[in-house]
GROMACS .gro file of C-alpha atoms in nm:
model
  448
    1UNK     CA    1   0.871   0.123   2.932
    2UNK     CA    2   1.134   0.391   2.894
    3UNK     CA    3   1.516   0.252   2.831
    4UNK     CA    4   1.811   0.446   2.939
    5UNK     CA    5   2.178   0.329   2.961
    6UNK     CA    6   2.396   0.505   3.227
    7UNK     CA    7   2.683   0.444   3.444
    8UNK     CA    8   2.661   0.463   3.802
    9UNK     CA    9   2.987   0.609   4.008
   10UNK     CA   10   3.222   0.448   3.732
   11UNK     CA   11   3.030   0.141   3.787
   12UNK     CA   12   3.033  -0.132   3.473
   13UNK     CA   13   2.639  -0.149   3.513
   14UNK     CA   14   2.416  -0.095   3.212
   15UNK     CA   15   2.052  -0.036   3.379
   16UNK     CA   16   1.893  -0.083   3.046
   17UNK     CA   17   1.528  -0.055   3.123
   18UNK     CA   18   1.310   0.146   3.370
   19UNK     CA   19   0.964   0.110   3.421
   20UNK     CA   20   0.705   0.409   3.524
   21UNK     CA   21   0.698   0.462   3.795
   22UNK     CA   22   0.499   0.447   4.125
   23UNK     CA   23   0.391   0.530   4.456
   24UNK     CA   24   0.366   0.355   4.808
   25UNK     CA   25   0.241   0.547   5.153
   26UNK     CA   26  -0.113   0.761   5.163
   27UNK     CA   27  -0.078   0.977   5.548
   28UNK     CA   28   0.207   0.828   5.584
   29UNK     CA   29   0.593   0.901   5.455
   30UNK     CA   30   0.525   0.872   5.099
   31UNK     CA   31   0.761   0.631   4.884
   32UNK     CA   32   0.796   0.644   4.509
   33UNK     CA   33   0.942   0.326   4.368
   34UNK     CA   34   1.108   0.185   4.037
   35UNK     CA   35   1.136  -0.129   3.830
   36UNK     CA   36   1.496  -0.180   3.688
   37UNK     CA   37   1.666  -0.436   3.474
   38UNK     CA   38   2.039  -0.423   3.549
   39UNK     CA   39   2.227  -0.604   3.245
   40UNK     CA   40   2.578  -0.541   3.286
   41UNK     CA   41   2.675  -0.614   3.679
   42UNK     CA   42   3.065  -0.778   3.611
   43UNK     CA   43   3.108  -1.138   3.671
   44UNK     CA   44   3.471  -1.229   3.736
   45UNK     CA   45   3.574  -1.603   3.626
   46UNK     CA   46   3.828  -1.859   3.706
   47UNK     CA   47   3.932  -2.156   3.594
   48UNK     CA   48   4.043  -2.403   3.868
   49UNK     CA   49   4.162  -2.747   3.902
   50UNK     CA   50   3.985  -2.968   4.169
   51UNK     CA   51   4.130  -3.278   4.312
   52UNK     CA   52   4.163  -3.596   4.106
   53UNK     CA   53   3.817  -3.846   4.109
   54UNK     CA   54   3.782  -4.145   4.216
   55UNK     CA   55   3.756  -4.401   3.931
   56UNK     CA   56   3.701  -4.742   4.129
   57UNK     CA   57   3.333  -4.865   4.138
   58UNK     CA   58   3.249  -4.695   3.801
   59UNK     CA   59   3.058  -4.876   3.589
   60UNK     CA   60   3.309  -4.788   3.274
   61UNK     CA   61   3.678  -4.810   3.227
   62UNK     CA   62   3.855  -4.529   2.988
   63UNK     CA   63   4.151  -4.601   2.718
   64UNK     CA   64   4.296  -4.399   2.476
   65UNK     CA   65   4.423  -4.002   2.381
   66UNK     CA   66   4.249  -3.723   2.256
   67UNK     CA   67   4.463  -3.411   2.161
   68UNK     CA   68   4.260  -3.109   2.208
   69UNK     CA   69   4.313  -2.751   2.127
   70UNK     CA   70   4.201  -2.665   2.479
   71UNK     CA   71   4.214  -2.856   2.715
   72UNK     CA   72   4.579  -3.026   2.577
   73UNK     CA   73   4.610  -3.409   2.545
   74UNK     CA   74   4.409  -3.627   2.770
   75UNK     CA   75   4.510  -4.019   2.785
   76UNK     CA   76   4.336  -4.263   2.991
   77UNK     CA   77   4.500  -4.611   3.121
   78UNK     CA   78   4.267  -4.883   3.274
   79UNK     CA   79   4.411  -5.135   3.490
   80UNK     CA   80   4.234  -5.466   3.636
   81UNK     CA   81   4.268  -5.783   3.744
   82UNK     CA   82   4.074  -6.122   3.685
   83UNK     CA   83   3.860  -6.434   3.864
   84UNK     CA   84   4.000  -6.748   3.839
   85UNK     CA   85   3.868  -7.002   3.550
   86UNK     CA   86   3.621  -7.237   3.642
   87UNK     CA   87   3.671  -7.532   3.501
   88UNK     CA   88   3.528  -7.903   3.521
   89UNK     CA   89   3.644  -8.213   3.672
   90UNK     CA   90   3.509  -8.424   3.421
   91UNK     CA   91   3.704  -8.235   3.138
   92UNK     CA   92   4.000  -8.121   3.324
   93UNK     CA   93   4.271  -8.317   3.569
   94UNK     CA   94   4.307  -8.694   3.666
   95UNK     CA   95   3.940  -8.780   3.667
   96UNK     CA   96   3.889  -8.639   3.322
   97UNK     CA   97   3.677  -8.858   3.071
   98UNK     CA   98   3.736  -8.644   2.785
   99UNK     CA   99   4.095  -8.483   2.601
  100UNK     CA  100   4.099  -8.132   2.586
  101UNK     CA  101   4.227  -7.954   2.269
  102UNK     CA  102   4.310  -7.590   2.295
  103UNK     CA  103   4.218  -7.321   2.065
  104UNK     CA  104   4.251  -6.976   2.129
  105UNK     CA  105   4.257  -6.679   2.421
  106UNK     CA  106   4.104  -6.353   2.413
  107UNK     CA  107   4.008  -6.027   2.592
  108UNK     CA  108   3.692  -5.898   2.504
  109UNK     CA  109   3.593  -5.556   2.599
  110UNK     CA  110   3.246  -5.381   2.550
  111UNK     CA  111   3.234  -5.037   2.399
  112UNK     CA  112   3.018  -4.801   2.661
  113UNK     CA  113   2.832  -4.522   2.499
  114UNK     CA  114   3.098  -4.284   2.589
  115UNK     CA  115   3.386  -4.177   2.369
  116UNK     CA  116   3.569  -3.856   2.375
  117UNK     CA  117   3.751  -3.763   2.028
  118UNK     CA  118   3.707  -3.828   1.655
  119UNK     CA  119   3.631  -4.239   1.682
  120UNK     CA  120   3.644  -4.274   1.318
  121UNK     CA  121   4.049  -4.235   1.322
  122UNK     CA  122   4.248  -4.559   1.361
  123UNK     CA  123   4.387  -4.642   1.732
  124UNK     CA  124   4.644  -4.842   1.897
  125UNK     CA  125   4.606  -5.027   2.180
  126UNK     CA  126   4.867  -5.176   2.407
  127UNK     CA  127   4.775  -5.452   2.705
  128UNK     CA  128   5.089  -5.455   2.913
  129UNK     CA  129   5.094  -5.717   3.233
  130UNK     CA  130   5.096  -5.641   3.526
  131UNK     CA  131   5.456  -5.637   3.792
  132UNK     CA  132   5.242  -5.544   4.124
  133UNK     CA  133   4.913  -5.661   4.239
  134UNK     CA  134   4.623  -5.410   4.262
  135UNK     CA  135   4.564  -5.268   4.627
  136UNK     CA  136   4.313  -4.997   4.699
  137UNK     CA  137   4.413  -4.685   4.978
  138UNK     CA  138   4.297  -4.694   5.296
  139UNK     CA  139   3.944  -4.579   5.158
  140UNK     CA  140   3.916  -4.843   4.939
  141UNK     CA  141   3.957  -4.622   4.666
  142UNK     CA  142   4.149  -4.568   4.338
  143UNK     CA  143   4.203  -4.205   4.155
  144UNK     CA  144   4.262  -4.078   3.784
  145UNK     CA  145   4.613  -4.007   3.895
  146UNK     CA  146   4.682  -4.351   4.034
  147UNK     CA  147   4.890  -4.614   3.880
  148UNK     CA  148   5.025  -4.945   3.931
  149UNK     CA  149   5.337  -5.082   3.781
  150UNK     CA  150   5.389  -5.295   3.466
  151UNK     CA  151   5.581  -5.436   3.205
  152UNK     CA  152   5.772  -5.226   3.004
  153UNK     CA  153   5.706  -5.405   2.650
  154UNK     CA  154   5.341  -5.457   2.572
  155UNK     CA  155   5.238  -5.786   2.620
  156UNK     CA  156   4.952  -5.756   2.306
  157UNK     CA  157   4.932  -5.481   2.081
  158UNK     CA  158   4.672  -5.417   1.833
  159UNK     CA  159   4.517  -5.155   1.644
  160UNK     CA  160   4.111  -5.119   1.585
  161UNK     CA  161   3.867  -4.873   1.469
  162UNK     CA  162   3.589  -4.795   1.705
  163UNK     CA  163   3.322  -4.953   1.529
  164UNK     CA  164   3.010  -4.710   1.335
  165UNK     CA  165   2.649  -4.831   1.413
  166UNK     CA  166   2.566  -4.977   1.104
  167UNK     CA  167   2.879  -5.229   1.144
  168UNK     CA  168   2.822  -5.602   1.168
  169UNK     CA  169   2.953  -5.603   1.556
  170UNK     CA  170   2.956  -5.251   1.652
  171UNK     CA  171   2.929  -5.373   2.066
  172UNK     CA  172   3.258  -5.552   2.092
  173UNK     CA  173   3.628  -5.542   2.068
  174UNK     CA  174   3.814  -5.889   2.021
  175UNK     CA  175   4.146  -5.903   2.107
  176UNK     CA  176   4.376  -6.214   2.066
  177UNK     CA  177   4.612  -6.309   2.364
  178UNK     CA  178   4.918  -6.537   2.324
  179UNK     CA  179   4.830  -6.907   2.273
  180UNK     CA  180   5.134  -6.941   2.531
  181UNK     CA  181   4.890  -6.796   2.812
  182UNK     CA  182   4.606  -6.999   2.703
  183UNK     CA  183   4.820  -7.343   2.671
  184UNK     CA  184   4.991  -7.243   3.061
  185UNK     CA  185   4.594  -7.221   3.181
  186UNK     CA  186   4.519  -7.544   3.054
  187UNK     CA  187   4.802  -7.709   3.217
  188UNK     CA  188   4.716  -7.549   3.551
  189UNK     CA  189   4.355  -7.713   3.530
  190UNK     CA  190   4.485  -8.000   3.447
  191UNK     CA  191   4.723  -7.996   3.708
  192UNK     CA  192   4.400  -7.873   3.932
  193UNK     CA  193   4.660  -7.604   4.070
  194UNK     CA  194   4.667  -7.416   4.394
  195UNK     CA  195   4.695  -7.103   4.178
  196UNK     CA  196   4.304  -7.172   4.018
  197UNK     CA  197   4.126  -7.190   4.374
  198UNK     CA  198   4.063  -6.876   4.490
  199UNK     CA  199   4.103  -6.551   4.371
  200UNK     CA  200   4.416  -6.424   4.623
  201UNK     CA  201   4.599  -6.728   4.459
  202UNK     CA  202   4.569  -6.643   4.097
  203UNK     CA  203   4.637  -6.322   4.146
  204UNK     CA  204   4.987  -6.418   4.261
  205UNK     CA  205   5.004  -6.609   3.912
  206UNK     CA  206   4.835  -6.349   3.694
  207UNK     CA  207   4.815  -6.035   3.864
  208UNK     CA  208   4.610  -5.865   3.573
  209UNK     CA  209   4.663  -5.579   3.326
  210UNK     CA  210   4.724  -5.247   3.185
  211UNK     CA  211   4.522  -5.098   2.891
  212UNK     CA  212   4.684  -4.776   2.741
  213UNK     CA  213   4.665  -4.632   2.399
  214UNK     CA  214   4.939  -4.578   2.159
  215UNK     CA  215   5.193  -4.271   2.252
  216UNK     CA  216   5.161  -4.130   1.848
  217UNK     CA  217   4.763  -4.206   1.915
  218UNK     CA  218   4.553  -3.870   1.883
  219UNK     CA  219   4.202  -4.025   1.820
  220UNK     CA  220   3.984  -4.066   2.083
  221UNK     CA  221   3.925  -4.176   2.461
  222UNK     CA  222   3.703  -4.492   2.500
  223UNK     CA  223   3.510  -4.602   2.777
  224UNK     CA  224   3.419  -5.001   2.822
  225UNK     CA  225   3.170  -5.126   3.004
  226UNK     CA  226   3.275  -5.280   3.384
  227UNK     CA  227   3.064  -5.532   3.489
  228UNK     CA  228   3.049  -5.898   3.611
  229UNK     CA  229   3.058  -5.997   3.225
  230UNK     CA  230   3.265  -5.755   3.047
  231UNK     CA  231   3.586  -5.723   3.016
  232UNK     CA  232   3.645  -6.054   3.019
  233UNK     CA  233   3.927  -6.333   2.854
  234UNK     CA  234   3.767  -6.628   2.723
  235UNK     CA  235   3.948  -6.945   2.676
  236UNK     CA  236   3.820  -7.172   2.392
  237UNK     CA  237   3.892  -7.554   2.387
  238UNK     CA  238   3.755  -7.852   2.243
  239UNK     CA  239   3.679  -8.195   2.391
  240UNK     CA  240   3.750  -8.481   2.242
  241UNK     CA  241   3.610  -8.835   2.341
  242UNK     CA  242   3.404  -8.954   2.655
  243UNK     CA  243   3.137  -9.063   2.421
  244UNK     CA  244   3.017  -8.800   2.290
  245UNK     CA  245   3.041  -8.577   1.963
  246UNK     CA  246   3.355  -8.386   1.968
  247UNK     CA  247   3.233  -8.047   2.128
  248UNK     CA  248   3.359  -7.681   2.087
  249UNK     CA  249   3.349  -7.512   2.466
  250UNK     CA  250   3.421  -7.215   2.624
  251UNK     CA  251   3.580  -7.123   3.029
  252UNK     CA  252   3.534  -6.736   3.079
  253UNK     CA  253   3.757  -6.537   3.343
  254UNK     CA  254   3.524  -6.260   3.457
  255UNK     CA  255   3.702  -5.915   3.638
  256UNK     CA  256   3.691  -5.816   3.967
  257UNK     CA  257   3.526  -5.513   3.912
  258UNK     CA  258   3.580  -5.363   4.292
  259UNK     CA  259   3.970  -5.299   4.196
  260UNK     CA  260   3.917  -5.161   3.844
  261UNK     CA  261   3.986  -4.788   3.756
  262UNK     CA  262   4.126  -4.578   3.508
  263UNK     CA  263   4.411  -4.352   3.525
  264UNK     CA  264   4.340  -4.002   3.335
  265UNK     CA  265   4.656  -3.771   3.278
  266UNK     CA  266   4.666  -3.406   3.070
  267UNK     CA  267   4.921  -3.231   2.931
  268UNK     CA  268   4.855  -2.893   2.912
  269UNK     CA  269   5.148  -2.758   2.816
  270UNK     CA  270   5.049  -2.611   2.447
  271UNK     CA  271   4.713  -2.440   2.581
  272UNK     CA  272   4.651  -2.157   2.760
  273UNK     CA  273   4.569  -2.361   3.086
  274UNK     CA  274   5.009  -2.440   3.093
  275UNK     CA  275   5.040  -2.249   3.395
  276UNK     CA  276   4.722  -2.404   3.608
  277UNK     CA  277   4.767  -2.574   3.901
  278UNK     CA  278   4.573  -2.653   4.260
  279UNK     CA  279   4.719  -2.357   4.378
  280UNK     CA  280   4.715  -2.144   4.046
  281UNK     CA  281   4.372  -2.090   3.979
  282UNK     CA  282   4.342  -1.848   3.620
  283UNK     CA  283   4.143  -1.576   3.590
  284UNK     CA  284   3.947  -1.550   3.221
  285UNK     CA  285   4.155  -1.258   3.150
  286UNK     CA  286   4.472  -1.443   3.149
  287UNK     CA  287   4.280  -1.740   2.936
  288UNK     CA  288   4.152  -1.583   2.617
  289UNK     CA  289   3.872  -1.435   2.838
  290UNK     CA  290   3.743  -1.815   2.867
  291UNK     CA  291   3.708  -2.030   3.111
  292UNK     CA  292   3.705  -2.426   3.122
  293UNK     CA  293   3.469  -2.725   3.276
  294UNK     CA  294   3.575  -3.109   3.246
  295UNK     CA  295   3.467  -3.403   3.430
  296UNK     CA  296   3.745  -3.627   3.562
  297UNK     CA  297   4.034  -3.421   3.480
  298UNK     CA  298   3.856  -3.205   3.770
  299UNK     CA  299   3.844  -2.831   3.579
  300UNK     CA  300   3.534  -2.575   3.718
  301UNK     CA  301   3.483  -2.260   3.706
  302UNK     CA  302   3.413  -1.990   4.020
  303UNK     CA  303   3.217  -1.745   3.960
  304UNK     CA  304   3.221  -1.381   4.180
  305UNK     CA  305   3.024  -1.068   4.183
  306UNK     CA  306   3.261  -0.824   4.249
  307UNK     CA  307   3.061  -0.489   4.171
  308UNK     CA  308   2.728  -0.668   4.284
  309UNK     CA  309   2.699  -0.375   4.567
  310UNK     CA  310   2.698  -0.086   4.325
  311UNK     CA  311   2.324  -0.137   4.248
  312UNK     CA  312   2.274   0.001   4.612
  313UNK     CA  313   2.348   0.323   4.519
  314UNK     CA  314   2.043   0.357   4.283
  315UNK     CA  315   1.796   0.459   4.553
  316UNK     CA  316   1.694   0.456   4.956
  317UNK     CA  317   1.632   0.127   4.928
  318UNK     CA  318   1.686  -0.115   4.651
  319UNK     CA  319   1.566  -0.521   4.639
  320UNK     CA  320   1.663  -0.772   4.381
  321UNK     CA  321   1.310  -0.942   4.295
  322UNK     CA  322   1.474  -1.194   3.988
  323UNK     CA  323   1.833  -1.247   3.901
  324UNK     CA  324   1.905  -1.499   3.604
  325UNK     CA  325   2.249  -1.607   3.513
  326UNK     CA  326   2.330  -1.678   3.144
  327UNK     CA  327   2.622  -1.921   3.029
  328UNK     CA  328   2.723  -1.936   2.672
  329UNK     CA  329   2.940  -2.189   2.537
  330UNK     CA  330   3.224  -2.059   2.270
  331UNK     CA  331   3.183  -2.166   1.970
  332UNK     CA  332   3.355  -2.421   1.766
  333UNK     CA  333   3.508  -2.577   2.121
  334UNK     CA  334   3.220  -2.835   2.063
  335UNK     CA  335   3.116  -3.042   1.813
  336UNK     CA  336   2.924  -3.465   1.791
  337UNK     CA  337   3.265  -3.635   1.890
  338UNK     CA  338   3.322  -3.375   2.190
  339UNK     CA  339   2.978  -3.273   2.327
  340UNK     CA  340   2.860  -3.052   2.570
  341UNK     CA  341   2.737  -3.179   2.910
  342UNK     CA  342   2.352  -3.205   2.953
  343UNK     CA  343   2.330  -3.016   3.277
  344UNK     CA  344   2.562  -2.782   3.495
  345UNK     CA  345   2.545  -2.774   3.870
  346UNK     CA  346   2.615  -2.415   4.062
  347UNK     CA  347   2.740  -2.463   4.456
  348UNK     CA  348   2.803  -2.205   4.659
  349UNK     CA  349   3.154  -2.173   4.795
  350UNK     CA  350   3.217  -2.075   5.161
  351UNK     CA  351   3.463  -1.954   5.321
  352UNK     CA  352   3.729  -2.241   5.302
  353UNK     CA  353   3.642  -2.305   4.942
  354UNK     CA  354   3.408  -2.601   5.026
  355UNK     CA  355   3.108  -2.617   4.760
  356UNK     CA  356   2.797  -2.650   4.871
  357UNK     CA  357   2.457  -2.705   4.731
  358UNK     CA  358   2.213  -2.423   4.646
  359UNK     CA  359   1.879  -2.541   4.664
  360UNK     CA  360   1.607  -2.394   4.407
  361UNK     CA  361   1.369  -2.478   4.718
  362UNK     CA  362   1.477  -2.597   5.033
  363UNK     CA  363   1.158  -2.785   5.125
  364UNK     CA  364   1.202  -3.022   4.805
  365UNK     CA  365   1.581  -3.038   4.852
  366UNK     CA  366   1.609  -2.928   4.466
  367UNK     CA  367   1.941  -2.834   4.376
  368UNK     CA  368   2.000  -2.524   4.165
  369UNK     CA  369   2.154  -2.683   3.802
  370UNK     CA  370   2.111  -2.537   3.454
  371UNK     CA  371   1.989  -2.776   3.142
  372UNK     CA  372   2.132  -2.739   2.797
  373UNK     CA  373   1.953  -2.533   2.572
  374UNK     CA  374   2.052  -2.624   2.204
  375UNK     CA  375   1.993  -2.391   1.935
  376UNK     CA  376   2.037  -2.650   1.649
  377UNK     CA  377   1.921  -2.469   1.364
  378UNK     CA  378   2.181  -2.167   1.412
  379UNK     CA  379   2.366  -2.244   1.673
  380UNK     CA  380   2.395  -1.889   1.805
  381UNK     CA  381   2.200  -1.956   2.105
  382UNK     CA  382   2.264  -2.216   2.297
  383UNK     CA  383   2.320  -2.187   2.662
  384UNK     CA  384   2.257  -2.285   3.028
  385UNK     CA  385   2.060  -2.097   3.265
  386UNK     CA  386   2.076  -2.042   3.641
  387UNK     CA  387   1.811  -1.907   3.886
  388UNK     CA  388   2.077  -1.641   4.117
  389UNK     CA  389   1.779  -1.504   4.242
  390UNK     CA  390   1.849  -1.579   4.649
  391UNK     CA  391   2.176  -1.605   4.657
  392UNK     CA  392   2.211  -1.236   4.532
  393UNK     CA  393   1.959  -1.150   4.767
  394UNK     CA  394   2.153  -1.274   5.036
  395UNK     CA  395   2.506  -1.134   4.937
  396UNK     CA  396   2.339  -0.781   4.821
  397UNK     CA  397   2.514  -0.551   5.128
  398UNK     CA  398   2.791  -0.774   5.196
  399UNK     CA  399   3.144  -0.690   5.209
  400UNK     CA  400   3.493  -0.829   5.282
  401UNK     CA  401   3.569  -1.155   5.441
  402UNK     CA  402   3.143  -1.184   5.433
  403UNK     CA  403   3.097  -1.185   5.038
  404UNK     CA  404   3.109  -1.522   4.864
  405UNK     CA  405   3.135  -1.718   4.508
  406UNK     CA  406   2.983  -1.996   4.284
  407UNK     CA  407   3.154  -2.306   4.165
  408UNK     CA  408   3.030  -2.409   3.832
  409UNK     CA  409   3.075  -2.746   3.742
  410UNK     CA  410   2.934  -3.050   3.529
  411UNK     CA  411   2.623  -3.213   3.724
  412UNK     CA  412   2.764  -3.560   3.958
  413UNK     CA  413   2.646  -3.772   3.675
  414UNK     CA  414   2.877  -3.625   3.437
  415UNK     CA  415   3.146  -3.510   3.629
  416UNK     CA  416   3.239  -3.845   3.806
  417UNK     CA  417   3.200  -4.024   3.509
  418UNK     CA  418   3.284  -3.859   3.175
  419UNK     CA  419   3.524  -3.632   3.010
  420UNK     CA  420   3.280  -3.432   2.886
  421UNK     CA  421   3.392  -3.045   2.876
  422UNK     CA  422   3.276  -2.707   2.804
  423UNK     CA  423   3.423  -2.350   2.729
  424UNK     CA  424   3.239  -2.074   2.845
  425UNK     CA  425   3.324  -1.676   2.718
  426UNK     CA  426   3.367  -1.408   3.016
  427UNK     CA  427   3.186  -1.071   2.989
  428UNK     CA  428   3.453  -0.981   2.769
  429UNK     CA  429   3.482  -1.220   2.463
  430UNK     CA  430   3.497  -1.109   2.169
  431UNK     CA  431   3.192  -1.299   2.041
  432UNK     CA  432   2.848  -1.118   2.202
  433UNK     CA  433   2.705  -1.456   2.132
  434UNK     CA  434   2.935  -1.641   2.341
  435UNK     CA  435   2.941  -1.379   2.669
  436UNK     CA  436   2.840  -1.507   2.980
  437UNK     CA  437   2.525  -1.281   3.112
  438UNK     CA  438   2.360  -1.170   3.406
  439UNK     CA  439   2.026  -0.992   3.437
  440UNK     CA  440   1.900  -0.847   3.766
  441UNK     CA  441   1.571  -0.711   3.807
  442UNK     CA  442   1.581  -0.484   4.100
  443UNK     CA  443   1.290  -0.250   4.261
  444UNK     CA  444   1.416   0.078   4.381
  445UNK     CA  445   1.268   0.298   4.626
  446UNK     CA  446   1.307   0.648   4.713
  447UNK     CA  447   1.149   0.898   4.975
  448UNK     CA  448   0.965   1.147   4.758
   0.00000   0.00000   0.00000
C-alpha cells in the first residue's frame, strides 16, 4: 500500500494510507474505487457535569476527603438511622431473673473494597447525631447533594488508619460510643419503653447519625458496606444470677438500610474545572486540552465530529466501512489508590441532550462500551476502545440541527457507585501517547 498525507480544502484530515486501486462496472458506467484510512478527522471534547446520583439503596456508604490535583477535593458524609434493640424479657424489665451489668457501646462499620485516595495516611472521623429524622423525596430517593441536619459538636471523634491486608483485622472499624448512650438503652429495656417497640418510636428517641471526615483530612474516601448486618452498634452486657454462670452477651441494633445514603460534595475551585457548572459545560481547550469522567460527582465527557463531512469531498461517492475510536488516559492522573474504571459506556445524545444507548447489535441488545486495556509493563499504551462504526455511518451527510454527539461516561456499575475517575487528552495534548484517536476506513468511488 502506498501512504500519502494531504489536506483536503483546509480540512484537519490526515488520509494516511491508500490502497491500489480498483475497478467496478464491465458494459456498464465504469467505477474505479479506493481504500482509505482517515487518521486525523477532529474530535471536539467537553467536560460536563450531570445531575447529582442517587445514593439510597446502594449497597455501600462513603466517608472521608480526598484532595486531588484534578478533580479538587471530594468529601463524602453518610447519614443513617437504626432498628430498635431487641432485647429479652427474661434479662430485661420486671420479669427479669437475671441482673444486667453493662459494659460497653460501639459502632462497627465494614470496610467495602472501595477507597478513593492514599489509605495508608491517618484519618479523622467525626459521628455527629442527628437534629431531624431521615425522610426520603417524593421518589423515595436520596442524592449526593442531600443532607440532613445535625449537631454541631461531634458526638464521637476518632482517628484510624484504613487497615493493610496483612493486618490482624483488616475487615472492621471499631468505634467506641459514650457509656452514657449505652447505660440510657439499658434503662429503656428495663423500663420496656414505648420508645424500643417499633422502629417510628425509636427514631423519635435516637434519630440516627452523621459520618463525616475531618475538615484538615486529605487522605482518602471510604466506602462501608450497607447491609442488614453492617453498620451496626452493639451493646455488650453481662448477666449476673438466675442460676447460671455469669455470662458475657451481646444486643445488636442493625440499620435501616432503605434511608441510608451518602452525601458527596467537590470543591473545584483550585483546578481547571473552577468555572464548570450544569450550564457551563468546558471545552478541552479551555481545560489543559483534557477532559474529565467521575462517577457520583456526575463528570462525562461529549464527544462531536465537527469536520466528520469533509471526507465527502474525497470522491463521487464515499462509505465509511470501519470507524474505531481511541481513548487515552493522561498520564500520571492515575495511579493503585486512584484507579481507572474497568469499562466506559458511549450513548448517543439527541437532540435535547438525553443519552441514549448505542447498541453494538440491536438483535442482542449489546450496548456499545469500551474495556480497559492496561499496558503494565510501559504504561504508554493503555486505552479504551469504541466501535463508531454505525453511528458515523449514519451521521456521514448530516448537517445542522440533524448532526449529533456521544456522551462518554463510566459504565452503570461504576458510575452509580464509585468515585472512580479518568482524564482523557484531546487531539491536541501535548503527549502523542495520551491523544484521543479516531481511525476511519472509508471506500471511495469515482466515475472513471
Amino acid at each position: 500500500m502506498k501512504c500519502l498525507s494531504y489536506f483536503l480544502c483546509c480540512t484537519l484530515f490526515l488520509v494516511s494510507c491508500i490502497s491500489d486501486d480498483f475497478t467496478v462496472g464491465d458494459n456498464l458506467v465504469s467505477v474505479k474505487g479506493r481504500n482509505m484510512i482517515i487518521e486525523d478527522c477532529t474530535v471536539e471534547l467537553e467536560t460536563h457535569l450531570g445531575d447529582s446520583s442517587v445514593t439510597t439503596g446502594l449497597a455501600r456508604i462513603f466517608e472521608g476527603k480526598y484532595h486531588s490535583p484534578d478533580f479538587g477535593i471530594i468529601a463524602a458524609h453518610s447519614y443513617f438511622d437504626f432498628n430498635p434493640p431487641g432485647y429479652s424479657q427474661s434479662e430485661f424489665g420486671s420479669d427479669a431473673i437475671v441482673t444486667v451489668k453493662f459494659d460497653s457501646i460501639s459502632l462497627i462499620l465494614r470496610y467495602d473494597d472501595f477507597s478513593y485516595g492514599d489509605t495508608t495516611q491517618l484519618q479523622t472521623l467525626h459521628i455527629y447525631k442527628l437534629k431531624q429524622t431521615i425522610e426520603l423525596d417524593e421518589k423515595s430517593q436520596l442524592y449526593t447533594t442531600s443532607s440532613v441536619a445535625a449537631d454541631t459538636d461531634p458526638w464521637v471523634t476518632c482517628q484510624f488508619y484504613r487497615p493493610q491486608e496483612h493486618w490482624e483485622n483488616d475487615t472492621t472499624l471499631e468505634i467506641r460510643l459514650p457509656d452514657e448512650f449505652g447505660l440510657e438503652l439499658v434503662d429503656l429495656m428495663q423500663a420496656q419503653s414505648d420508645l424500643l417497640e417499633t422502629y417510628v418510636n425509636f427514631r423519635t428517641y435516637f434519630k440516627g447519625i452523621k459520618l463525616s471526615p475531618g475538615t484538615e483530612d486529605n487522605a482518602a474516601v471510604n466506602s462501608f458496606v450497607l447491609n442488614s448486618e453492617y453498620p451496626v452498634i452493639r451493646l455488650h452486657y453481662t448477666t449476673i444470677g438466675g442460676g447460671v454462670a455469669t455470662e458475657e452477651n451481646k444486643i445488636d441494633m442493625t440499620v435501616n438500610t432503605s434511608v441510608a445514603f451518602s452525601q458527596i460534595g467537590t470543591d473545584r475551585s483550585n483546578t481547571v474545572l473552577q468555572s464548570l457548572s450544569r450550564n457551563n459545560p468546558l471545552p478541552s481547550t479551555e481545560t489543559g486540552n483534557k477532559v474529565h469522567l467521575q462517577g457520583l460527582t456526575g463528570l462525562y465527557t461529549k464527544l462531536s465530529f465537527p469536520d466528520l463531512n469533509e471526507i465527502l469531498k474525497l470522491g463521487k461517492q464515499v462509505i465509511i466501512s470501519s470507524a474505531i475510536l481511541y481513548v487515552y488516559p493522561v498520564s500520571g492522573t492515575y495511579s493503585g489508590f486512584t484507579p481507572l474504571p474497568a469499562n466506559l459506556s458511549l450513548n448517543y445524545l439527541d437532540e435535547n441532550g438525553k443519552a441514549i444507548d448505542i447498541y453494538v447489535d440491536p438483535s442482542t441488545i449489546t450496548v456499545q462500551s469500551g474495556t480497559l486495556v492496561e499496558d503494565n509493563i510501559y504504561g504508554r499504551n493503555t486505552y479504551y476502545a469504541f466501535d463508531v462504526t454505525s453511528y458515523l455511518q449514519y451521521e456521514l451527510g448530516l448537517i445542522g440541527m440533524y448532526k449529533s454527539s456521544l456522551q462518554l461516561y463510566l459504565d452503570d456499575t461504576e458510575k452509580n457507585n464509585t468515585l472512580k475517575s479518568l482524564v482523557l487528552g484531546d487531539s491536541s495534548f501535548p503527549s502523542d501517547e495520551n491523544r484521543i484517536k479516531l481511525i476511519i476506513y472509508v471506500v471511495v468511488y469515482d466515475n472513471e
